[in-house]
Every structure is written in structure tokens, then in C-alpha cells.
Amino acid sequence: MGEKLIYLDHSATTYTKPEVVEAMLPYFTQNYGNASSIYSIGRESKKAIEEAREKVAASIGAQAKEIFFTGSGTEADNWAIKGVAYANKAKGNHIITTNFEHHAVLHTCQYLENDGFEVTYLPVDENGLITPQQVAEAIKPNTILITIMFANNEIGTIQPIAEIGKIAREKGIYFHTDAVQAIGNVQVNVKDMNIDLLSLSGHKFYGPKGAGALYVRKGVKLISYMHGGAQERGRRASTENVPSIVGLGKAIELATANIDEYNKKLIALRDRTIDEVMKKIPFVKLNGHREHRLPGNANFSFQFIEGESLLLLLDMKGIAASSGSACTSGSLDPSHVLLAIGLPHEIAHGSLRLTFGEENTQEDVDKLLEALPTIVERLREMSPLYESVKRGNQNV
Amino acid sequence: MYSEKVMDHFMNPRNVGEIEDADGVGQVGNAKCGDIMKMYLKIENDIIVEAKFKTFGCGAAVATSSMSTELVVGKTVDEALKITNKAVAEALDGLPPAKMHCSNLAEEAIRAAIEDYKRKNGLLSECEMAGSCGRRCDDIHHDHNDNDEEDED
């Protein structure tokens, strides 16, 4: 302890960049006006919101009026899915998604199932990929929405979004993508990719928490999510969170400005980590596709040990990471994502997710690679499952 | 989320390992549930003189294993059987609600090891012979409810 923190959990959240905080600060104490007010500090707020909207739109190839600010990525997912479902009920009641979406999507779909909607959960393959063909084959005459995540939050797999978008557009079905993990890490263009709705969240790319947005292509039929005032053109009532919106705008501008350089850096950290871990530690499996994955994501399963123990020992070495084990998910089952790619429970319990970010260096990877093999070995020595392996019985 | 005592027993677990010529060995839990405890006991004149463990599981599972080996040593077989999951948890200054099942596992491991000792020595009661005293993974996890305070990303 007392050492520099090695933060390898950027998919959980990122720190807020100082320049983002700086951009936000005036809107707390000086330009605190309600954006709906007529006087000058109200107009200042309105102007700041619209500038942020322009920035968000520019970063994903949308028009400003297609961007609606929300309180989170989860809210954007809920709004997109319920909003399209209820607004297009007369057309049909079938939704297509995958079995390894974020819970913000999965639980929303399950909620709709209880309300008379029909949902197809496409199974992903062992790398976490679905094929455009699977999507095409699942389409029925009553399909009104396809919602498939851009990049998976746990194993980092990136889906063939443009191909799926093309199919959806040809069939006249709305296509939503949860791009919470993708924005700032992958180039996204809603027009080129035929995306109709897209969710994003500021705190995944060095913006503030509690700031999200939903892109809604002009012409998409969507019910309003919050009822009240006329904010967000009457689509999402409630007084705008001006500082957070300003922060989101600043963060997305910074995150997308030098995305190629950022990617190159993260890929170097990720690839060295993956290669070395696979080489140094026996009985390990890489989760997710080797190439089609987020630049900063490495996810492993270590046999015979449990993820939470691994995280606690890494924390003692000043390394912050996460796991999909049951003990870290707060339920009896390990992560649904790891089960969806076909991992047996006992392998899923031993998973470790490392997600790199801006402040990480190769020295951080050095320290990780020094600590991890020892920690894994220590836990294995304590594990009754490893005993039988050492005795030559591999059938555990 | 863990007490200092839990962290101490997790970081510096007491009595990790195996006893070659153990008088009783008990293994409970399963890999699917995410925790397995294996306890080895050396018993002389009805008194537990040595206890060792191996555990696959979370921080609480390791800490409760470690603590329960400390609790059983020096006790008679009957006294050891009276050690409850609550006693193990209390000795660790408490466990988070979602982790109480780990202390159940510790209690079960002690029972299983003693049962093995009794079986080997022809000391099993009828109920124990019938196996009705044992519990399964589901029972052990019965305290595992919606107490999760953590959120995923």
C-alpha cells in the first residue's frame, strides 16, 4: 500500500479529466442559470448545452437535434428500448437482442416481455460474436427493434455493427446499439453504420458520472421518457444538468479527437499483457475474441481459483481490476456474459478483467506481470481443485 | 466491506495445507457454486490436535476456513460439532450479509471432517449413517439473497 495506484478498471469508470472538470466548474457557481430562463445567465446555460450537443453529435456523425441528454447510459438504454417498443406497438411486438447484453438492455427486454412483447435473445459464439446472418434469420414480420451492443463491457468483443445496421435498414426495422463501452475507444459513425438509436455514457471516456446521451435518428418514432417540462424538446423533461452536460461535451470532444493514437497506445498495453499472461501462467484462457475486441480490454479465466480472492490480492499490490465471479456479482451465478460464451461455472468464477486507459504505462504492465503469476500460484496452492491436477488427475 | 480480521485471515491464512495421515477429511461445496472447502483433522483421544484446510473461494471463504481451523483445535469432537456458522462469523468480527453462506460452508466442513472420522472409527449415529445430517450446496447458500450492494459497471 501507499504505492501508486495501478488502475486497470476503465470499463467500470474513468477519472474525470482535469480539463473537463475545469470546463464544468463555472456552471456550478457562476453560470448557474436555469436553461429555460430568459435572463442572461439562463441563456448562457442554454448556449452551453447546445454547444455540448454539437460536440456529441459531431463525434458520432449525427446532427445536433438528434442528440438527447440523459442521466446515464442505463437511462438511454431504457428509453431507447421502451420508447421504440411502446411507440411502435401497432406495427409489431418483436424485439431482437443478444444473450450477453448489459443488464440495462437485458432487464429492460425482460420487463417488456412481461408486458406482452416477444424477445429473441440471439446466442453469441465462444468468442462473444454474433453474425449478421443470425440477425437476419431472426427477423419476423412483427419485428420492430434490433438492439445489440457495440462492444461488450466484460470481454470487450466488438460486434459487426455496420453489417447489422445495413440489414435492419433494408428491412425497415429500428436498430439500437448500446455503445457505452465503444465511444472514445472505437470510431463510431451512426450514418455510415445505419444506426437509428445509440446510447453513450460520459464516465466511460473521462467525463463526469451521471451524464449520458441518446442519439435518435431524425424520424424514429419514440415515446417521451420523462413527462414534465419542455426540456430536450419535450422528449426528456427535467431541468438540464448543465455542468454534467458541459462535461460530457468536453470529454467526448477530447476522447474522439485523437482516438487513433489512443487506440495504438492501449493496444500495445493490451497485447503485451495478453501475450505475457498466456505465456507465464498455465491453465489460463483468454475470454473474448483475440482481434475483434476493445483496444484496452483483456479478460482471462484462471482455472482452480476464484476471482474475488484474486482481486483482493491484486488490490494489496495496488492494482485495481474486476472479475465476473459470483462473489463479485453479488449473486449465486457468475457473470451472464461468461456463461453466454459457454464457460462452465467453475471457469467463469476465476475470471479477471483488466481494462487499460489513458494514464496506464508499460511500467504498469511490468508490475502487473510481476504480481499476477505469484498471486495466481498462491491461490492455486491453497485450492483443493489444484491438488488433484498436481497429482496428475486433470479431470476436475 | 470486510472487517480487519477477515482481511488478516485472508491475507495470512492459518493452517493452510493437508495432513498426510489425517483422521478425518471433509470436503463441502462445489466448484459450480464458486467455493469448496476441504478440512483435514488429526484427532487424538477424542480431541482435535491439528487442523488444516484447502479452499477454493472468495476472501470470506478463505478467512472462514482459516478461522474454523483455529476454533476447532483443542476442542473435543462434540465441542467442535457445536461450532456454528454464527460463531465462525463472530470470531471474524462479522461478515457482509451476502457472504454469510461462507460461514455455513465452514460449519459444514467441520461436520464433514468429523463425520469422516466417526465413520472410520464406527462412531456414526443412525441419522448420520442415513446422511440426513449433511446439507447440499443449495442449503449452504440459503442465506445468499439480494443483499448485494455492489453494482456492476
XYZ file of C-alpha atoms in Angstrom:
549
model
C 0.000 0.000 0.000
C 0.997 3.603 -0.324
C 2.323 2.870 -3.773
C 0.925 4.500 -6.867
C -2.438 3.004 -7.751
C -2.393 0.965 -10.940
C -5.936 1.412 -12.153
C -6.933 -1.286 -14.642
C -10.704 -0.935 -14.478
C -11.509 1.732 -17.053
C -14.552 -0.175 -18.286
C -16.092 0.305 -14.849
C -15.407 4.015 -14.891
C -12.668 6.520 -15.634
C -11.423 9.508 -13.709
C -12.712 12.861 -14.904
C -10.053 14.745 -16.839
C -8.948 17.991 -15.181
C -9.771 19.977 -18.337
C -13.289 18.505 -18.238
C -13.708 19.489 -14.589
C -12.396 22.946 -15.445
C -14.966 23.315 -18.218
C -17.740 22.269 -15.815
C -16.837 24.464 -12.848
C -18.273 27.825 -13.969
C -21.683 26.204 -14.365
C -21.877 25.398 -10.665
C -21.110 28.759 -9.110
C -21.276 31.479 -11.761
C -23.367 30.491 -14.758
C -25.861 28.542 -12.696
C -28.958 29.787 -14.518
C -31.813 27.518 -15.466
C -31.540 26.959 -19.195
C -35.277 27.583 -19.557
C -34.985 31.114 -18.140
C -34.978 34.247 -20.248
C -32.280 36.308 -18.486
C -28.623 36.268 -19.402
C -27.295 33.520 -17.106
C -30.183 31.315 -18.218
C -29.287 31.964 -21.835
C -25.632 31.200 -21.000
C -26.708 27.768 -19.785
C -28.830 27.165 -22.850
C -25.917 28.106 -25.082
C -23.549 25.791 -23.194
C -25.973 22.886 -23.558
C -26.337 23.441 -27.284
C -22.562 23.629 -27.726
C -22.231 20.316 -25.893
C -24.943 18.848 -28.094
C -22.982 19.905 -31.189
C -19.868 18.225 -29.834
C -21.626 14.954 -29.069
C -23.290 14.980 -32.487
C -20.019 15.727 -34.305
C -18.226 12.882 -32.552
C -20.630 10.226 -33.853
C -21.567 11.739 -37.203
C -25.051 12.851 -36.147
C -26.922 16.143 -36.255
C -27.232 18.147 -33.052
C -31.007 17.861 -32.935
C -30.668 14.072 -32.923
C -28.902 14.124 -29.532
C -30.877 13.978 -26.260
C -29.114 14.251 -22.920
C -29.929 11.709 -20.225
C -28.792 10.986 -16.688
C -26.840 7.860 -17.640
C -26.153 5.184 -20.226
C -28.679 2.973 -18.458
C -31.358 5.620 -18.858
C -30.511 5.960 -22.548
C -30.851 2.165 -22.999
C -34.156 2.080 -21.124
C -35.519 4.998 -23.104
C -34.421 3.659 -26.487
C -35.872 0.191 -25.982
C -39.094 1.012 -24.125
C -39.507 4.162 -26.181
C -39.393 2.338 -29.516
C -41.400 -0.631 -28.221
C -44.337 1.434 -26.961
C -44.315 3.901 -29.843
C -44.413 1.127 -32.451
C -46.752 -1.349 -30.779
C -49.237 -1.048 -33.597
C -46.554 -2.258 -36.032
C -45.405 -5.267 -34.050
C -44.171 -6.554 -30.716
C -40.977 -8.472 -31.504
C -37.513 -7.377 -30.370
C -34.181 -8.991 -31.256
C -31.192 -8.751 -28.920
C -28.343 -10.992 -27.709
C -27.956 -13.073 -24.578
C -24.934 -11.171 -23.336
C -26.062 -7.547 -23.367
C -25.517 -5.261 -20.403
C -28.260 -5.635 -17.798
C -29.589 -2.204 -18.743
C -30.681 -3.809 -22.016
C -31.399 -7.369 -20.858
C -33.553 -6.383 -17.907
C -35.403 -3.817 -19.991
C -36.185 -6.507 -22.565
C -37.330 -8.855 -19.803
C -39.558 -6.104 -18.450
C -41.137 -5.725 -21.881
C -41.652 -9.487 -22.134
C -43.849 -9.204 -19.048
C -45.792 -6.534 -20.854
C -46.714 -8.552 -23.925
C -43.613 -8.098 -26.058
C -41.731 -11.006 -27.572
C -37.931 -11.019 -27.369
C -35.394 -13.173 -29.224
C -32.079 -13.481 -27.397
C -29.504 -14.442 -30.018
C -26.785 -16.700 -28.627
C -23.227 -15.460 -29.070
C -20.420 -17.814 -30.080
C -17.476 -18.821 -27.886
C -15.756 -15.509 -28.653
C -18.832 -13.439 -27.891
C -19.654 -12.694 -31.525
C -22.938 -12.840 -33.363
C -23.166 -12.940 -37.150
C -25.258 -10.591 -39.299
C -26.837 -13.744 -40.696
C -28.112 -14.756 -37.241
C -29.796 -11.365 -37.005
C -31.285 -11.633 -40.500
C -32.705 -15.071 -39.749
C -34.313 -13.905 -36.509
C -36.315 -11.144 -38.208
C -40.049 -11.757 -38.329
C -42.908 -9.739 -39.796
C -43.649 -8.302 -36.335
C -40.039 -7.305 -35.513
C -39.861 -3.636 -34.536
C -36.440 -3.321 -32.915
C -32.972 -4.838 -33.004
C -30.805 -3.884 -30.025
C -27.244 -5.177 -29.993
C -24.338 -3.778 -28.026
C -21.427 -2.235 -29.908
C -18.733 -3.626 -27.623
C -19.156 -5.911 -24.638
C -18.360 -4.442 -21.240
C -16.760 -7.595 -19.856
C -14.919 -9.390 -22.627
C -14.631 -6.425 -24.997
C -15.920 -8.201 -28.117
C -16.864 -5.759 -30.880
C -19.883 -6.776 -32.977
C -20.259 -6.306 -36.758
C -22.433 -3.246 -36.149
C -22.344 -1.771 -39.670
C -23.465 -5.074 -41.227
C -26.289 -5.458 -38.724
C -27.291 -1.839 -39.323
C -27.463 -2.488 -43.041
C -29.789 -5.455 -42.565
C -32.015 -3.517 -40.188
C -32.261 -0.548 -42.517
C -33.107 -2.743 -45.513
C -35.904 -4.390 -43.530
C -37.149 -1.094 -42.114
C -36.533 -2.187 -38.525
C -35.138 0.208 -35.946
C -31.590 -0.560 -34.817
C -30.375 0.492 -31.377
C -26.854 -0.074 -30.091
C -25.563 0.293 -26.545
C -22.265 1.982 -27.368
C -21.369 2.833 -23.781
C -18.080 0.903 -23.966
C -17.332 1.826 -27.570
C -17.439 5.625 -27.593
C -13.946 7.004 -27.114
C -12.435 3.616 -27.935
C -13.762 2.820 -31.384
C -14.650 5.063 -34.345
C -18.427 5.319 -34.481
C -20.437 6.889 -37.266
C -24.181 6.494 -36.956
C -24.862 7.406 -40.575
C -22.298 5.058 -42.132
C -23.311 2.271 -39.778
C -27.071 2.742 -40.227
C -27.650 3.151 -36.519
C -31.070 4.544 -35.547
C -30.516 4.874 -31.807
C -27.303 4.861 -29.787
C -26.636 5.062 -26.040
C -23.489 6.577 -24.567
C -22.207 7.478 -21.116
C -19.740 10.216 -20.135
C -17.890 8.488 -17.307
C -16.511 5.801 -19.623
C -14.410 8.345 -21.525
C -13.081 10.668 -18.805
C -16.283 12.657 -18.431
C -18.465 13.047 -15.353
C -20.739 10.348 -13.945
C -24.468 10.919 -14.269
C -24.160 12.249 -17.804
C -25.367 10.203 -20.751
C -26.971 10.747 -24.108
C -29.245 9.020 -26.546
C -28.875 9.575 -30.260
C -32.225 9.246 -32.024
C -32.122 9.425 -35.815
C -34.495 12.045 -37.178
C -37.787 10.350 -37.984
C -37.549 7.495 -35.464
C -40.813 7.038 -33.592
C -40.092 7.071 -29.876
C -42.261 7.878 -26.877
C -41.088 10.507 -24.404
C -39.401 9.002 -21.390
C -39.857 11.648 -18.741
C -43.006 13.726 -18.603
C -42.934 17.274 -17.307
C -41.366 20.408 -18.725
C -40.379 21.081 -22.301
C -36.667 20.335 -21.865
C -34.917 18.318 -24.594
C -37.678 19.434 -26.959
C -40.307 17.856 -24.739
C -38.775 14.382 -25.084
C -36.995 14.181 -21.746
C -38.384 16.538 -19.120
C -36.379 17.767 -16.105
C -34.098 20.725 -15.568
C -30.909 20.149 -17.512
C -27.828 19.127 -15.539
C -25.790 21.874 -17.159
C -22.356 21.196 -15.589
C -22.552 17.494 -16.457
C -23.764 18.146 -19.976
C -20.905 20.598 -20.498
C -18.511 17.989 -19.092
C -19.895 15.310 -21.374
C -19.435 17.576 -24.392
C -15.862 18.424 -23.454
C -14.994 14.787 -22.689
C -16.348 13.388 -25.943
C -14.551 16.085 -27.911
C -11.243 15.159 -26.258
C -11.892 11.408 -26.495
C -12.633 11.376 -30.184
C -10.026 13.964 -31.260
C -7.031 11.618 -31.098
C -8.728 8.260 -30.962
C -6.239 6.548 -33.306
C -3.256 7.467 -31.193
C -5.104 6.483 -28.027
C -6.053 3.122 -29.552
C -2.489 2.419 -30.581
C -1.314 3.023 -27.040
C -3.991 0.829 -25.462
C -3.483 -1.981 -27.967
C 0.223 -2.082 -27.120
C -0.568 -2.416 -23.396
C -3.330 -4.949 -24.007
C -1.399 -7.161 -26.411
C 1.683 -7.348 -24.253
C -0.492 -8.227 -21.254
C -2.353 -10.941 -23.145
C 0.789 -12.456 -24.666
C 2.742 -12.473 -21.423
C -0.064 -13.745 -19.209
C -0.784 -16.606 -21.610
C 2.929 -17.424 -21.650
C 3.672 -17.073 -17.937
C 0.623 -18.659 -16.339
C -0.583 -22.205 -17.010
C -4.270 -23.197 -17.067
C -5.414 -19.826 -18.354
C -7.940 -18.920 -21.026
C -8.401 -15.624 -22.861
C -12.059 -14.631 -22.905
C -13.387 -12.790 -25.942
C -12.126 -12.549 -29.492
C -8.370 -12.084 -29.882
C -8.733 -9.320 -32.527
C -12.322 -8.069 -32.506
C -12.066 -6.617 -29.039
C -11.804 -3.224 -27.352
C -8.279 -1.794 -27.545
C -7.949 -1.693 -23.773
C -9.661 -4.952 -22.784
C -8.002 -8.142 -21.576
C -10.150 -10.797 -19.885
C -8.814 -14.081 -18.575
C -10.065 -17.102 -16.705
C -7.609 -18.756 -14.360
C -8.559 -22.314 -13.538
C -8.821 -23.561 -9.935
C -9.111 -20.122 -8.326
C -11.869 -17.645 -7.598
C -11.995 -14.094 -8.891
C -12.704 -12.148 -5.744
C -9.679 -13.582 -3.958
C -7.623 -12.605 -6.968
C -8.947 -9.034 -6.854
C -8.244 -8.685 -3.127
C -4.645 -9.813 -3.544
C -4.153 -7.571 -6.587
C -5.570 -4.683 -4.559
C -2.926 -5.370 -1.906
C -0.357 -4.795 -4.638
C -2.070 -1.542 -5.578
C -3.728 -2.948 -8.702
C -7.451 -2.278 -9.257
C -9.277 -4.717 -11.555
C -12.582 -6.587 -11.745
C -13.988 -10.077 -12.134
C -17.113 -11.857 -13.281
C -17.161 -14.307 -10.387
C -20.373 -14.836 -8.428
C -18.788 -13.321 -5.361
C -18.220 -10.053 -7.172
C -21.575 -10.012 -8.925
C -23.493 -10.428 -5.682
C -25.436 -13.414 -6.953
C -25.005 -17.161 -6.958
C -24.071 -17.297 -10.599
C -21.020 -15.904 -12.279
C -21.393 -13.256 -14.979
C -24.047 -13.971 -17.606
C -21.562 -12.833 -20.251
C -19.068 -15.547 -19.352
C -21.814 -18.163 -19.229
C -23.090 -16.898 -22.611
C -19.725 -17.634 -24.247
C -20.011 -21.164 -22.899
C -17.660 -21.099 -19.934
C -18.515 -23.650 -17.242
C -19.374 -22.020 -13.899
C -16.111 -23.068 -12.272
C -14.036 -21.411 -15.010
C -16.190 -18.296 -15.029
C -15.645 -17.878 -11.269
C -11.932 -17.448 -11.919
C -12.186 -14.565 -14.349
C -10.195 -11.361 -14.309
C -10.973 -8.267 -16.372
C -8.212 -5.742 -16.973
C -9.189 -2.588 -18.837
C -6.474 -0.119 -19.696
C -6.761 3.636 -20.055
C -5.006 6.871 -20.704
C -2.816 7.062 -17.617
C -1.509 3.481 -17.868
C 2.076 2.822 -18.924
C 4.232 -0.179 -19.811
C 5.633 0.107 -16.261
C 2.126 -0.635 -15.001
C 2.101 -3.746 -17.174
C 5.528 -4.686 -15.763
C 4.154 -4.500 -12.238
C 1.043 -6.436 -13.172
C 3.092 -9.167 -14.829
C 5.313 -9.345 -11.776
C 2.416 -9.609 -9.311
C -0.135 -11.728 -11.148
C 1.705 -15.069 -11.582
C 2.672 -15.111 -7.892
C -0.874 -14.314 -6.790
C -2.407 -16.957 -9.057
C 0.109 -19.539 -7.833
C -0.529 -18.607 -4.198
C -4.285 -19.114 -4.591
C -3.787 -22.341 -6.509
C -1.579 -23.718 -3.752
C -4.490 -23.098 -1.417
C -7.070 -24.636 -3.762
C -8.282 -28.221 -3.319
C -9.003 -28.261 -7.064
C -5.351 -27.737 -7.917
C -4.266 -30.619 -5.682
C -5.729 -33.208 -7.974
C -4.155 -31.534 -11.002
C -0.755 -31.665 -9.408
C -1.345 -35.321 -8.692
C -1.914 -35.804 -12.391
C -5.683 -36.054 -12.408
C -6.823 -33.433 -14.871
C -10.480 -34.387 -14.647
C -11.573 -31.771 -12.169
C -16.559 -4.390 3.035
C -14.566 -6.932 5.079
C -13.512 -6.500 8.712
C -9.818 -6.210 9.513
C -9.928 -9.678 10.984
C -11.370 -11.180 7.790
C -8.658 -9.455 5.782
C -5.989 -10.670 8.212
C -7.168 -14.288 7.919
C -7.445 -13.933 4.146
C -4.009 -12.386 3.722
C -2.323 -14.601 6.322
C -4.418 -17.743 6.424
C -3.625 -20.055 9.344
C -3.178 -23.791 8.832
C -3.243 -23.943 5.047
C -2.331 -27.357 3.692
C -3.001 -31.030 4.080
C -2.447 -33.569 6.843
C -0.981 -36.711 5.311
C -2.344 -39.151 7.891
C -5.489 -37.213 8.832
C -8.074 -38.958 10.992
C -10.919 -37.115 9.328
C -11.180 -35.334 5.988
C -14.263 -33.416 4.867
C -14.937 -31.579 1.654
C -18.012 -29.401 1.114
C -19.292 -27.020 -1.551
C -18.647 -27.413 -5.248
C -16.799 -25.628 -8.000
C -20.027 -24.618 -9.693
C -21.091 -22.632 -6.643
C -17.669 -20.997 -6.572
C -16.480 -22.343 -3.252
C -15.037 -25.594 -1.966
C -13.601 -26.184 1.485
C -11.575 -29.218 2.382
C -10.713 -29.748 6.022
C -8.203 -32.199 7.488
C -8.325 -33.126 11.185
C -5.905 -35.000 13.398
C -7.765 -36.396 16.400
C -6.180 -37.961 19.460
C -8.251 -39.286 22.404
C -11.343 -37.515 21.114
C -9.511 -34.179 20.999
C -8.711 -32.335 17.792
C -4.976 -31.759 17.918
C -4.376 -30.407 14.429
C -6.490 -28.914 11.645
C -5.547 -27.878 8.125
C -7.528 -26.666 5.163
C -7.546 -26.055 1.445
C -10.120 -23.711 -0.027
C -11.243 -22.592 -3.458
C -13.317 -19.471 -2.985
C -13.598 -15.792 -2.204
C -11.927 -13.807 0.570
C -14.640 -14.714 3.070
C -14.386 -18.411 2.202
C -10.642 -18.415 2.865
C -10.992 -16.393 6.070
C -13.774 -18.579 7.490
C -11.751 -21.715 6.666
C -8.738 -20.289 8.415
C -10.749 -19.191 11.445
C -12.553 -22.503 11.768
C -9.267 -24.432 11.875
C -8.229 -22.155 14.754
C -11.544 -22.685 16.521
C -11.541 -26.491 16.395
C -8.032 -27.172 17.608
C -8.008 -28.173 21.300
C -11.708 -28.988 21.311
C -13.306 -32.391 21.772
C -15.202 -33.807 18.825
C -18.529 -32.970 20.461
C -17.442 -29.428 21.257
C -16.295 -28.941 17.671
C -19.649 -30.121 16.391
C -21.276 -27.323 18.372
C -19.363 -24.627 16.492
C -21.974 -22.769 14.493
C -21.642 -20.650 11.397
C -22.513 -17.639 13.572
C -19.636 -18.408 15.913
C -17.212 -18.507 12.989
C -18.590 -15.229 11.630
C -18.476 -13.575 15.057
C -14.887 -14.691 15.600
C -14.090 -12.773 12.406
C -15.904 -9.644 13.667
C -18.743 -10.323 11.260
C -19.193 -10.959 7.564
C -21.118 -8.946 4.952
C -24.695 -10.337 4.633
C -24.050 -11.673 1.128
C -21.077 -13.634 2.494
C -22.767 -15.414 5.385
C -23.032 -18.570 3.284
C -19.249 -18.880 3.516
C -19.567 -19.345 7.283
C -22.191 -22.038 6.660
C -19.640 -23.732 4.483
C -17.078 -23.607 7.300
C -19.533 -25.177 9.736
C -20.326 -27.851 7.161
C -16.642 -28.562 6.559
C -16.028 -29.164 10.260
C -19.039 -31.512 10.393
C -17.977 -33.367 7.267
C -14.452 -33.948 8.567
C -15.760 -35.179 11.917
C -18.308 -37.389 10.198
C -15.466 -38.942 8.209
C -13.541 -39.530 11.420
C -16.579 -41.133 13.044
C -17.258 -43.306 10.023
C -13.692 -44.564 10.017
C -13.989 -45.371 13.706
C -17.501 -46.826 13.730
C -18.882 -43.956 15.769
C -21.659 -42.757 13.454
C -25.165 -42.361 14.786
C -28.127 -43.592 12.766
C -29.054 -40.159 11.485
C -25.500 -39.595 10.340
C -25.414 -43.012 8.672
C -28.509 -42.096 6.705
C -26.765 -38.981 5.529
C -29.664 -36.802 6.636
C -27.366 -34.564 8.622
C -25.475 -33.443 5.583
C -26.522 -30.463 3.546
C -26.156 -29.639 -0.068
C -24.850 -26.597 -1.915
C -28.304 -25.041 -2.145
C -28.809 -25.263 1.593
C -25.421 -23.860 2.287
C -26.203 -20.901 0.092
C -29.613 -20.316 1.627
C -28.542 -17.007 3.096
C -27.491 -15.807 -0.284
C -30.187 -13.369 -1.229
C -30.491 -9.970 -2.765
C -28.235 -8.255 -0.324
C -25.756 -7.301 -2.955
C -24.670 -3.756 -2.561
C -22.217 -3.753 -5.357
C -23.118 -2.680 -8.781
C -21.579 -3.792 -11.962
C -20.361 -1.256 -14.373
